[in-house]
mmCIF file of C-alpha atoms and ligand atoms in Angstrom:
data_model
loop_
_atom_site.group_PDB
_atom_site.id
_atom_site.type_symbol
_atom_site.label_atom_id
_atom_site.label_comp_id
_atom_site.label_asym_id
_atom_site.label_seq_id
_atom_site.Cartn_x
_atom_site.Cartn_y
_atom_site.Cartn_z
ATOM 1 C CA MET Z 1 4.541 6.333 17.779
ATOM 2 C CA HIS Z 2 1.893 7.770 20.073
ATOM 3 C CA ILE Z 3 -1.402 6.232 18.981
ATOM 4 C CA ASP Z 4 -4.078 8.833 19.429
ATOM 5 C CA ASN Z 5 -7.389 9.947 17.973
ATOM 6 C CA GLU Z 6 -5.665 11.620 15.053
ATOM 7 C CA ILE Z 7 -4.100 8.315 14.005
ATOM 8 C CA ARG Z 8 -7.443 6.554 14.303
ATOM 9 C CA ARG Z 9 -9.069 9.224 12.138
ATOM 10 C CA ILE Z 10 -6.323 8.905 9.497
ATOM 11 C CA VAL Z 11 -6.687 5.107 9.561
ATOM 12 C CA GLN Z 12 -10.440 5.396 8.895
ATOM 13 C CA GLU Z 13 -9.837 7.737 5.953
ATOM 14 C CA MET Z 14 -7.192 5.400 4.556
ATOM 15 C CA LEU Z 15 -9.542 2.414 4.826
ATOM 16 C CA GLU Z 16 -12.305 4.301 3.020
ATOM 17 C CA THR Z 17 -9.853 5.314 0.279
ATOM 18 C CA MET Z 18 -8.602 1.735 -0.065
ATOM 19 C CA TYR Z 19 -12.134 0.323 -0.423
ATOM 20 C CA ALA Z 20 -13.212 3.102 -2.785
ATOM 21 C CA HIS Z 21 -10.411 2.079 -5.149
ATOM 22 C CA ARG Z 22 -10.839 -1.633 -4.624
ATOM 23 C CA GLY Z 23 -7.326 -1.922 -3.265
ATOM 24 C CA LEU Z 24 -6.115 -4.643 -0.924
ATOM 25 C CA GLY Z 25 -3.850 -2.282 1.000
ATOM 26 C CA LEU Z 26 -2.829 1.344 1.403
ATOM 27 C CA ALA Z 27 0.264 2.677 3.139
ATOM 28 C CA ALA Z 28 0.414 6.084 4.831
ATOM 29 C CA PRO Z 29 3.155 7.491 2.548
ATOM 30 C CA GLN Z 30 0.873 6.886 -0.462
ATOM 31 C CA VAL Z 31 -1.415 9.603 0.887
ATOM 32 C CA ALA Z 32 1.446 11.821 2.101
ATOM 33 C CA ILE Z 33 1.110 10.775 5.756
ATOM 34 C CA PRO Z 34 4.589 10.487 7.313
ATOM 35 C CA TYR Z 35 3.715 7.577 9.636
ATOM 36 C CA GLN Z 36 4.887 3.973 9.640
ATOM 37 C CA LEU Z 37 1.472 2.429 9.198
ATOM 38 C CA PHE Z 38 -0.686 0.758 6.608
ATOM 39 C CA VAL Z 39 -4.176 -0.676 6.251
ATOM 40 C CA MET Z 40 -5.085 -3.864 4.412
ATOM 41 C CA ASN Z 41 -7.876 -6.296 3.670
ATOM 42 C CA PRO Z 42 -6.989 -9.347 1.551
ATOM 43 C CA THR Z 43 -10.624 -9.607 0.404
ATOM 44 C CA GLY Z 44 -10.711 -5.943 -0.731
ATOM 45 C CA ASP Z 45 -14.362 -6.101 0.324
ATOM 46 C CA ALA Z 46 -15.769 -3.358 2.576
ATOM 47 C CA ASN Z 47 -18.490 -5.830 3.623
ATOM 48 C CA GLN Z 48 -15.861 -8.126 5.142
ATOM 49 C CA ARG Z 49 -14.510 -5.710 7.728
ATOM 50 C CA GLU Z 50 -13.480 -8.634 9.953
ATOM 51 C CA GLN Z 51 -10.650 -9.269 7.449
ATOM 52 C CA GLU Z 52 -9.464 -5.678 7.803
ATOM 53 C CA ARG Z 53 -6.053 -5.031 9.372
ATOM 54 C CA VAL Z 54 -4.210 -1.929 10.533
ATOM 55 C CA LEU Z 55 -0.488 -2.348 11.173
ATOM 56 C CA ILE Z 56 1.585 0.308 12.922
ATOM 57 C CA ASN Z 57 5.406 0.172 12.943
ATOM 58 C CA PRO Z 58 5.471 -3.236 11.205
ATOM 59 C CA VAL Z 59 8.671 -5.283 11.140
ATOM 60 C CA LEU Z 60 8.952 -8.289 8.818
ATOM 61 C CA ASP Z 61 11.334 -11.204 9.153
ATOM 62 C CA GLY Z 62 11.385 -14.972 8.648
ATOM 63 C CA HIS Z 63 11.126 -14.666 4.862
ATOM 64 C CA LYS Z 64 10.819 -18.149 3.375
ATOM 65 C CA GLY Z 65 10.300 -19.442 -0.153
ATOM 66 C CA THR Z 66 9.614 -17.323 -3.225
ATOM 67 C CA ILE Z 67 6.556 -16.979 -5.402
ATOM 68 C CA GLU Z 68 5.851 -14.828 -8.442
ATOM 69 C CA ALA Z 69 2.404 -13.328 -9.008
ATOM 70 C CA GLU Z 70 0.788 -10.366 -10.712
ATOM 71 C CA GLU Z 71 0.668 -7.279 -8.548
ATOM 72 C CA GLY Z 72 -0.737 -3.762 -8.757
ATOM 73 C CA CYS Z 73 -0.501 -0.609 -6.651
ATOM 74 C CA LEU Z 74 -2.990 2.212 -6.003
ATOM 75 C CA SER Z 75 -0.130 4.652 -6.674
ATOM 76 C CA PHE Z 76 0.211 3.229 -10.201
ATOM 77 C CA PRO Z 77 -3.331 2.817 -11.556
ATOM 78 C CA ASP Z 78 -3.763 0.197 -14.267
ATOM 79 C CA LEU Z 79 -0.175 -1.035 -14.040
ATOM 80 C CA PHE Z 80 0.041 -4.769 -13.284
ATOM 81 C CA GLN Z 81 3.180 -6.872 -13.517
ATOM 82 C CA LYS Z 82 4.567 -10.050 -12.075
ATOM 83 C CA VAL Z 83 6.590 -9.489 -8.928
ATOM 84 C CA ARG Z 84 8.630 -12.041 -7.017
ATOM 85 C CA ARG Z 85 7.978 -12.090 -3.250
ATOM 86 C CA SER Z 86 8.633 -14.338 -0.296
ATOM 87 C CA LYS Z 87 5.899 -16.954 0.135
ATOM 88 C CA HIS Z 88 6.022 -16.786 3.940
ATOM 89 C CA VAL Z 89 6.836 -13.944 6.324
ATOM 90 C CA HIS Z 90 6.573 -13.262 10.026
ATOM 91 C CA VAL Z 91 5.263 -9.845 11.091
ATOM 92 C CA GLN Z 92 5.317 -7.888 14.313
ATOM 93 C CA ALA Z 93 3.386 -4.624 14.566
ATOM 94 C CA TYR Z 94 0.922 -2.725 16.734
ATOM 95 C CA ASP Z 95 -2.765 -2.283 16.070
ATOM 96 C CA PRO Z 96 -4.546 1.084 16.663
ATOM 97 C CA LEU Z 97 -5.371 0.035 20.224
ATOM 98 C CA GLY Z 98 -1.658 -0.437 20.939
ATOM 99 C CA LYS Z 99 -1.940 -4.227 21.022
ATOM 100 C CA LEU Z 100 0.980 -6.298 19.710
ATOM 101 C CA ILE Z 101 0.406 -8.172 16.462
ATOM 102 C CA ASP Z 102 2.731 -11.183 16.089
ATOM 103 C CA GLU Z 103 1.861 -13.519 13.246
ATOM 104 C CA ASN Z 104 3.040 -15.734 10.446
ATOM 105 C CA ALA Z 105 1.525 -15.134 7.018
ATOM 106 C CA SER Z 106 1.637 -16.854 3.631
ATOM 107 C CA ASP Z 107 0.766 -16.252 -0.017
ATOM 108 C CA LEU Z 108 -1.560 -13.268 -0.654
ATOM 109 C CA VAL Z 109 -1.454 -11.937 2.914
ATOM 110 C CA ALA Z 110 2.353 -12.266 2.939
ATOM 111 C CA ARG Z 111 2.480 -10.472 -0.429
ATOM 112 C CA ILE Z 112 0.388 -7.546 0.830
ATOM 113 C CA LEU Z 113 2.482 -7.305 4.005
ATOM 114 C CA GLN Z 114 5.667 -7.107 1.907
ATOM 115 C CA HIS Z 115 4.212 -4.639 -0.612
ATOM 116 C CA GLU Z 116 2.910 -2.268 2.078
ATOM 117 C CA THR Z 117 5.968 -2.512 4.345
ATOM 118 C CA ASP Z 118 8.079 -1.643 1.294
ATOM 119 C CA HIS Z 119 6.036 1.561 0.875
ATOM 120 C CA LEU Z 120 7.025 2.560 4.422
ATOM 121 C CA HIS Z 121 10.675 2.291 3.384
ATOM 122 C CA GLY Z 122 10.251 4.181 0.122
ATOM 123 C CA ILE Z 123 10.380 1.019 -1.981
ATOM 124 C CA LEU Z 124 7.780 0.697 -4.741
ATOM 125 C CA PHE Z 125 6.623 -2.469 -6.467
ATOM 126 C CA ILE Z 126 8.145 -1.169 -9.705
ATOM 127 C CA ASP Z 127 11.530 -1.415 -7.961
ATOM 128 C CA LYS Z 128 10.885 -5.172 -7.724
ATOM 129 C CA PHE Z 129 10.190 -5.650 -11.430
ATOM 130 C CA GLY Z 130 12.418 -8.094 -13.260
ATOM 131 C CA PRO Z 131 13.872 -7.135 -16.674
ATOM 132 C CA ILE Z 132 10.846 -8.405 -18.651
ATOM 133 C CA ALA Z 133 8.274 -6.555 -16.524
ATOM 134 C CA ARG Z 134 10.439 -3.423 -16.647
ATOM 135 C CA LEU Z 135 10.689 -3.529 -20.430
ATOM 136 C CA ALA Z 136 6.963 -4.199 -20.828
ATOM 137 C CA SER Z 137 6.116 -1.214 -18.595
ATOM 138 C CA ARG Z 138 8.710 1.325 -19.695
ATOM 139 C CA ASP Z 139 6.212 3.843 -21.154
ATOM 140 C CA ASP Z 140 3.975 3.648 -18.085
ATOM 141 C CA LEU Z 141 6.987 3.978 -15.812
ATOM 142 C CA ALA Z 142 8.237 7.129 -17.545
ATOM 143 C CA HIS Z 143 4.764 8.646 -17.181
ATOM 144 C CA PHE Z 144 4.444 7.738 -13.498
ATOM 145 C CA GLU Z 145 7.930 8.949 -12.693
ATOM 146 C CA ARG Z 146 7.084 12.423 -13.995
ATOM 147 C CA ASP Z 147 3.924 12.512 -11.839
ATOM 148 C CA PHE Z 148 5.814 11.218 -8.818
ATOM 149 C CA ARG Z 149 8.545 13.857 -9.119
ATOM 150 C CA LYS Z 150 5.919 16.598 -9.365
ATOM 151 C CA ALA Z 151 4.166 15.277 -6.258
ATOM 152 C CA GLN Z 152 7.461 15.222 -4.345
ATOM 153 C CA GLU Z 153 8.043 18.895 -5.172
ATOM 154 C CA HIS Z 154 4.832 19.896 -3.361
ATOM 155 C CA GLY Z 155 6.452 19.315 0.043
ATOM 156 C CA ASP Z 156 4.435 19.907 3.243
ATOM 157 C CA LEU Z 157 3.927 16.184 3.746
ATOM 158 C CA GLY Z 158 1.432 15.230 6.381
ATOM 159 C CA SER Z 159 -0.756 18.298 6.756
ATOM 160 C CA ASP Z 160 -4.494 17.771 6.511
ATOM 161 C CA LYS Z 161 -4.617 19.945 3.434
ATOM 162 C CA VAL Z 162 -2.111 17.733 1.638
ATOM 163 C CA LEU Z 163 -3.928 14.595 2.789
ATOM 164 C CA MET Z 164 -7.229 15.809 1.419
ATOM 165 C CA ARG Z 165 -5.621 16.881 -1.840
ATOM 166 C CA ASP Z 166 -3.947 13.518 -2.259
ATOM 167 C CA LEU Z 167 -7.109 11.630 -1.396
ATOM 168 C CA GLN Z 168 -8.944 13.705 -3.997
ATOM 169 C CA LEU Z 169 -6.188 12.987 -6.507
ATOM 170 C CA LEU Z 170 -6.663 9.287 -5.830
ATOM 171 C CA GLU Z 171 -10.424 9.703 -6.166
ATOM 172 C CA THR Z 172 -10.058 11.114 -9.664
ATOM 173 C CA LYS Z 173 -7.868 8.284 -10.907
ATOM 174 C CA GLN Z 174 -9.427 5.534 -12.949
ATOM 175 C CA GLN Z 175 -10.591 2.394 -11.242
ATOM 176 C CA PRO Z 176 -8.116 -0.373 -11.913
ATOM 177 C CA ARG Z 177 -9.826 -3.453 -13.263
ATOM 178 C CA ARG Z 178 -8.148 -6.587 -12.013
ATOM 179 C CA PRO Z 179 -6.387 -7.944 -10.065
ATOM 180 C CA PRO Z 180 -6.957 -5.608 -7.123
ATOM 181 C CA PRO Z 181 -3.938 -3.444 -6.348
ATOM 182 C CA ALA Z 182 -2.374 -2.946 -2.944
HETATM 183 ZN ZN1 ZN J 1 1.254 0.016 -3.360
#
């Protein structure tokens, strides 16, 4: 991917959207941007910008251990369920300056990395639900699936107009309470 001013502008808008909704992460496809990138901040706190990360073309490997914890997603407001993830992962990616990121991560940071990388491959956290979480959420899931299908029918992914519309859609959604979604 050519990293240019447009990408940096999109990244800033994504970060603002993430903080506005008290999320811990936001992936480009969630706001109809067809790029392999996501933003994250494990504190979810706009005053702790030093914890902020932007990962472009991320590749995860070295998955080790498993841990189950409650998880949410800005694309599914107010839906929280336990999801099983790897406890440790290794990530390689590029930052917006084109610098290589090569790190090992654990626990919450590893969870966010897995959740957001999944978004880039069209995998949603609801796809990771076990049978109990799926049963407990079936009404919510039916509702979200209808919305998701409608959104898919709009087409034109990636134009500024679509981005702004999707950001506005996100703006109008209710603030999730806790824990912060990703
Ligand atoms: Zn998500």
